[in-house]
PDB file of C-alpha atoms in Angstrom:
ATOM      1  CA  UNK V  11       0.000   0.000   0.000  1.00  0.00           C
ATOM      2  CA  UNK V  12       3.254   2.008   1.027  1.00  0.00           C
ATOM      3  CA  UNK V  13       4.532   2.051  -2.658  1.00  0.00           C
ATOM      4  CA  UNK V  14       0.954   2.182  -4.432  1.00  0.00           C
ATOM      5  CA  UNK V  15       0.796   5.668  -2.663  1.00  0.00           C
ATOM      6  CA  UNK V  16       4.192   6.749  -3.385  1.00  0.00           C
ATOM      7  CA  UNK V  17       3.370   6.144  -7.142  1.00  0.00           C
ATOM      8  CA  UNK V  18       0.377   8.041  -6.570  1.00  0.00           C
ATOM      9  CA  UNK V  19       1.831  11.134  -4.860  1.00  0.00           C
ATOM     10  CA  UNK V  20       4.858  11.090  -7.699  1.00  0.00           C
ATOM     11  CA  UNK V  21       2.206  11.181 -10.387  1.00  0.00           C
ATOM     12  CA  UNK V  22       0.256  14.239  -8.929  1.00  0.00           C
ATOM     13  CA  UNK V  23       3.559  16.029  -8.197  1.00  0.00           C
ATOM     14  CA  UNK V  24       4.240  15.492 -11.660  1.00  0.00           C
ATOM     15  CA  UNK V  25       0.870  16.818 -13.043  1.00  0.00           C
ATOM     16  CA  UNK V  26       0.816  19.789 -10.515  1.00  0.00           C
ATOM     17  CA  UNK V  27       4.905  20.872 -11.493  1.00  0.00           C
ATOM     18  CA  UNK V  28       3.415  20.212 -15.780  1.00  0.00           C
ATOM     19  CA  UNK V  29       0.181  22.737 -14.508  1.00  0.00           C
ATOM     20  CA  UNK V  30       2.148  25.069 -13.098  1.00  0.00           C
ATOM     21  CA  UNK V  31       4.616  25.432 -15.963  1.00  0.00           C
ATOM     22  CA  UNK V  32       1.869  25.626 -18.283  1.00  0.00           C
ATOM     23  CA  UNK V  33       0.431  28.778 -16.591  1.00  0.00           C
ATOM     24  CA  UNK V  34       3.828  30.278 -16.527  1.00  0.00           C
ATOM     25  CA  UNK V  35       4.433  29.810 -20.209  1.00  0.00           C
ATOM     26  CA  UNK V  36       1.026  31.045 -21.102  1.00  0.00           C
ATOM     27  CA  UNK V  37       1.434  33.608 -18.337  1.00  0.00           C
ATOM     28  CA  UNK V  38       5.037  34.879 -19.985  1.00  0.00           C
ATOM     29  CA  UNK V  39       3.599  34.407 -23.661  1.00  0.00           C
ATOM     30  CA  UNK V  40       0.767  37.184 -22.280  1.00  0.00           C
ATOM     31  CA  UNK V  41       3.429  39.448 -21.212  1.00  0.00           C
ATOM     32  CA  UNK V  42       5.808  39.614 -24.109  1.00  0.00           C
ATOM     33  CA  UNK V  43       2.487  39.920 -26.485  1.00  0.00           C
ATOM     34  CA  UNK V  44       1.793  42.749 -24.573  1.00  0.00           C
ATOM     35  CA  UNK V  45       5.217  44.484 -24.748  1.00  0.00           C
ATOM     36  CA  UNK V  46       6.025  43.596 -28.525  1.00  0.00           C
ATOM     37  CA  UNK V  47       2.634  45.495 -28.708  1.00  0.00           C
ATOM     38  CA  UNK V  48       3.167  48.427 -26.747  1.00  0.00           C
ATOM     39  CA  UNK V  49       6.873  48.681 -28.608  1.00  0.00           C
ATOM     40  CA  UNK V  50       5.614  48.543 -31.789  1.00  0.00           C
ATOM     41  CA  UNK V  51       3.178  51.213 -31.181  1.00  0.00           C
ATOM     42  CA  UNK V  52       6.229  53.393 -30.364  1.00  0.00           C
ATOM     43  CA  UNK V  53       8.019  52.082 -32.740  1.00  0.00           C
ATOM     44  CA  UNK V  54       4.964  53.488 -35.570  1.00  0.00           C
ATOM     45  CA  UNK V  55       4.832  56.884 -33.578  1.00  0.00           C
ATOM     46  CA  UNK V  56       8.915  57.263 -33.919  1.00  0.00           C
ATOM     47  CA  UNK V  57       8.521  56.376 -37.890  1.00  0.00           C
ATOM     48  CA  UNK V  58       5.340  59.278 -38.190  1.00  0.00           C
ATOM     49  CA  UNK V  59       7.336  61.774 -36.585  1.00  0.00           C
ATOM     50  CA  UNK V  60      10.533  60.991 -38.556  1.00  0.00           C
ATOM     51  CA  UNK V  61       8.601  61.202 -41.794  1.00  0.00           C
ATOM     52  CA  UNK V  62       6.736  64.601 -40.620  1.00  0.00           C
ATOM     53  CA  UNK V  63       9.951  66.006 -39.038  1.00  0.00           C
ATOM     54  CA  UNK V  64      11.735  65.542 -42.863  1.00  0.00           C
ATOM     55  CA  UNK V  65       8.398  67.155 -44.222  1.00  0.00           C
ATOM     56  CA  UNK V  66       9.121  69.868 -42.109  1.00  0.00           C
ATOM     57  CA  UNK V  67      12.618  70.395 -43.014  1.00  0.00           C
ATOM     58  CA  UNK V  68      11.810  70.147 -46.816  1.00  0.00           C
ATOM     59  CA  UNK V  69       9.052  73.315 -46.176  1.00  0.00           C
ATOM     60  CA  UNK V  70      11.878  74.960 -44.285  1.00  0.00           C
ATOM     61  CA  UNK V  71      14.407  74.331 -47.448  1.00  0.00           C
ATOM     62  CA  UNK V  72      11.987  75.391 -49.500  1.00  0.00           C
ATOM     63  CA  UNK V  73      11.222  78.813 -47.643  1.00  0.00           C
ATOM     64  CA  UNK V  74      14.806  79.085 -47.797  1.00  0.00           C
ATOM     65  CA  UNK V  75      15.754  79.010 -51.075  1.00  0.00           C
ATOM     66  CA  UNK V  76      12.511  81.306 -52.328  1.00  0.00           C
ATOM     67  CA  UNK V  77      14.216  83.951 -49.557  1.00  0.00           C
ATOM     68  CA  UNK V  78      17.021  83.975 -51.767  1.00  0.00           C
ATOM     69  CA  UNK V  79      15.279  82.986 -55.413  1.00  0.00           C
ATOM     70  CA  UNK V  80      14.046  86.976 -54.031  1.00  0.00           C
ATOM     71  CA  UNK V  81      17.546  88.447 -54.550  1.00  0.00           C
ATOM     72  CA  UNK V  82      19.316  85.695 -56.430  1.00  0.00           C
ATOM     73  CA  UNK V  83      19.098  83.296 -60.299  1.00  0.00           C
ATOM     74  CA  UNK V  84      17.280  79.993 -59.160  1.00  0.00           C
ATOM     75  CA  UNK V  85      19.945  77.933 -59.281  1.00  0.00           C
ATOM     76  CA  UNK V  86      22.124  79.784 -57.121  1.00  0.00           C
ATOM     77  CA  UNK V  87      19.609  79.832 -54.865  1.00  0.00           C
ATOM     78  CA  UNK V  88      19.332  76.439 -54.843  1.00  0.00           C
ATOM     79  CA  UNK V  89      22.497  76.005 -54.488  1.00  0.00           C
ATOM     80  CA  UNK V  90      23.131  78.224 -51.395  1.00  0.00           C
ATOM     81  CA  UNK V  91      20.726  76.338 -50.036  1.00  0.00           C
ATOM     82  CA  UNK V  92      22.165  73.142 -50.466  1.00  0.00           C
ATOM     83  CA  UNK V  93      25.031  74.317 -48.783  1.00  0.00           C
ATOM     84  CA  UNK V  94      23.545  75.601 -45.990  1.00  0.00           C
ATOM     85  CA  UNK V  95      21.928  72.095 -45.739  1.00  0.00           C
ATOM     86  CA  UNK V  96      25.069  69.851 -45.932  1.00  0.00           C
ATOM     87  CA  UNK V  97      26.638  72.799 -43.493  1.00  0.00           C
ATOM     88  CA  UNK V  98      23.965  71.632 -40.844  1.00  0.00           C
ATOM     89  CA  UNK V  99      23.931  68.108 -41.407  1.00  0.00           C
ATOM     90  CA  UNK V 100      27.596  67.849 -41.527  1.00  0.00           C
ATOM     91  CA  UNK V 101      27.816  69.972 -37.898  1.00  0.00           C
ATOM     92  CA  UNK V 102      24.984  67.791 -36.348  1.00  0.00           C
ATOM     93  CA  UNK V 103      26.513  64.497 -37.446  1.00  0.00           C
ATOM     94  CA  UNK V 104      30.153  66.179 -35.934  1.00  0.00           C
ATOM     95  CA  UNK V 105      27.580  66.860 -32.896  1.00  0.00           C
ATOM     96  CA  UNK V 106      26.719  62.781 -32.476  1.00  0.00           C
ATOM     97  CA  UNK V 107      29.988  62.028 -33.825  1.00  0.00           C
ATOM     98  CA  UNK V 108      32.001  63.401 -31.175  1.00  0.00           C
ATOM     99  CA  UNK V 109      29.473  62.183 -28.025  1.00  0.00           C
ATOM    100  CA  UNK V 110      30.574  58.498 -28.534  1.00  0.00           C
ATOM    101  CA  UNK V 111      34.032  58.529 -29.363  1.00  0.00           C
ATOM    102  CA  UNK V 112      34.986  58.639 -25.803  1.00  0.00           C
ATOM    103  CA  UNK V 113      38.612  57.109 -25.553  1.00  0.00           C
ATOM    104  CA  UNK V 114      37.699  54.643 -22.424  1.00  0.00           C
ATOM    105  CA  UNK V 115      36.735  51.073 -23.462  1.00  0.00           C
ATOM    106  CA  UNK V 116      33.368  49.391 -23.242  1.00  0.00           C
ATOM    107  CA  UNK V 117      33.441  47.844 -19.791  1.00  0.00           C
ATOM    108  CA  UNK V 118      33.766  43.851 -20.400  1.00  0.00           C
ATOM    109  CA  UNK V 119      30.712  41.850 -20.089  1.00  0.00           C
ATOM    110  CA  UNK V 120      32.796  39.147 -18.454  1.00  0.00           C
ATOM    111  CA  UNK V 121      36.073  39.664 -15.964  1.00  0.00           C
ATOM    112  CA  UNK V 122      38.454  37.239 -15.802  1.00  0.00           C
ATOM    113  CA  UNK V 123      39.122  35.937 -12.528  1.00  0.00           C
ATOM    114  CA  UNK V 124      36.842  38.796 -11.036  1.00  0.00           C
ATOM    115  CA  UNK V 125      32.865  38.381  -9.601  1.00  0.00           C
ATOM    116  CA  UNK V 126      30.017  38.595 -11.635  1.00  0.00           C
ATOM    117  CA  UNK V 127      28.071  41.699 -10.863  1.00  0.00           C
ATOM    118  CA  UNK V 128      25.076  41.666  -9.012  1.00  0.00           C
ATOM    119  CA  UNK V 129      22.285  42.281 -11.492  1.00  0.00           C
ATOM    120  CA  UNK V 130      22.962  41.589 -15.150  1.00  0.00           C
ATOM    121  CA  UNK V 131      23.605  44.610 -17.719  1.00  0.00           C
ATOM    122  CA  UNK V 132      20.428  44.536 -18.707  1.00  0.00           C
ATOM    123  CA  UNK V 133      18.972  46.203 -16.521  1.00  0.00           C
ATOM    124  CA  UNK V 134      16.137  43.817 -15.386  1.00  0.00           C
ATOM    125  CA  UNK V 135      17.034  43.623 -12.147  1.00  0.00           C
ATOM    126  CA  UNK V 136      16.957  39.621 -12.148  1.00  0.00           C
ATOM    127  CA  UNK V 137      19.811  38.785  -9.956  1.00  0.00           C
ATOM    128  CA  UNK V 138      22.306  36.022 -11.846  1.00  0.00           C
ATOM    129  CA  UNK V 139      22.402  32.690 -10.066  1.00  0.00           C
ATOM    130  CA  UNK V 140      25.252  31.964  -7.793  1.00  0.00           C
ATOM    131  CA  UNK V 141      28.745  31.382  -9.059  1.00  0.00           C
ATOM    132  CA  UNK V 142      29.542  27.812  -7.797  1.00  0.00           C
ATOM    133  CA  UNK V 143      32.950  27.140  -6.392  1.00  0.00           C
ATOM    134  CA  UNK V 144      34.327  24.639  -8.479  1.00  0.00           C
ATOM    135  CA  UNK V 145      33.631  23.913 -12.604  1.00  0.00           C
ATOM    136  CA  UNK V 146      30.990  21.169 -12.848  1.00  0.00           C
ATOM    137  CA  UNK V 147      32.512  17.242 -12.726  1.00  0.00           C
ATOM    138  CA  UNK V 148      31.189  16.695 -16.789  1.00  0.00           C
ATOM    139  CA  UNK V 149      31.425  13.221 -17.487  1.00  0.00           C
ATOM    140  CA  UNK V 150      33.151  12.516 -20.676  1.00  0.00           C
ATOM    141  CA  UNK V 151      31.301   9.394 -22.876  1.00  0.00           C
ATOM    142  CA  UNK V 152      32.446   7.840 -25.992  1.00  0.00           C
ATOM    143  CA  UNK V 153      29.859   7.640 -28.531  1.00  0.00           C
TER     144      UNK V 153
END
């Protein structure tokens, strides 16, 4: 009777721990098709406002070169403000340029020798398991 209930309480561990991860896949599936939505709805805003924002700039180019269509030919015109274009983009691309060419190094992901730290880069805040003492004994098999 001893073993018939062992078998019995093995088998409903086993269907409660096959439950449980069932709700916890189902439950994680939920979440990330919840957060893939709300990033791609960002991600549509971000494209709309690029698309107005180089809208914009082509009215403002525009505006720009009729000023000076006023006192100058067309093409010169056009050609001023070209130049006053590639001025701009070349200053704000010297503007990015020069914010990430720090001369320290990327911190590693992984020191040699040193401790893990104690949340991963990613900023989750899920704490990394602990480091064990010793490597794993890995049994070596001959196929």
């Amino acid at each position: 009777m001893n073993n018939r209930s062992e078998n019995l309480e093995h088998h409903l561990d086993r269907h409660l721990v096959e439950e449980l991860a069932q709700v916890a896949r189902e439950t994680v599936r939920d979440e990330l098709r919840e957060q893939t939505r709300r990033q791609r709805r960002t991600a549509m805003l971000y494209a709309a406002s690029g698309a107005v924002a180089l809208y914009a700039g082509g009215a403002v180019a525009l505006a720009v070169g009729l000023a000076l269509a006023s006192g100058l030919p067309g093409w010169a015109a056009a050609l001023l403000t070209a130049v006053l274009l590639g001025a701009v983009a070349y200053g704000l691309r010297g503007a990015a340029h020069g914010r990430h060419t720090s001369h320290t190094p990327h911190p590693p992901h992984r020191v040699v020798g040193g401790a893990a730290p104690a949340a991963p880069p990613t900023g989750l805040g899920m704490p990394y398991p602990p480091m064990p003492q010793t490597p794993p004994d890995v049994p070596h098999h001959r196929a």
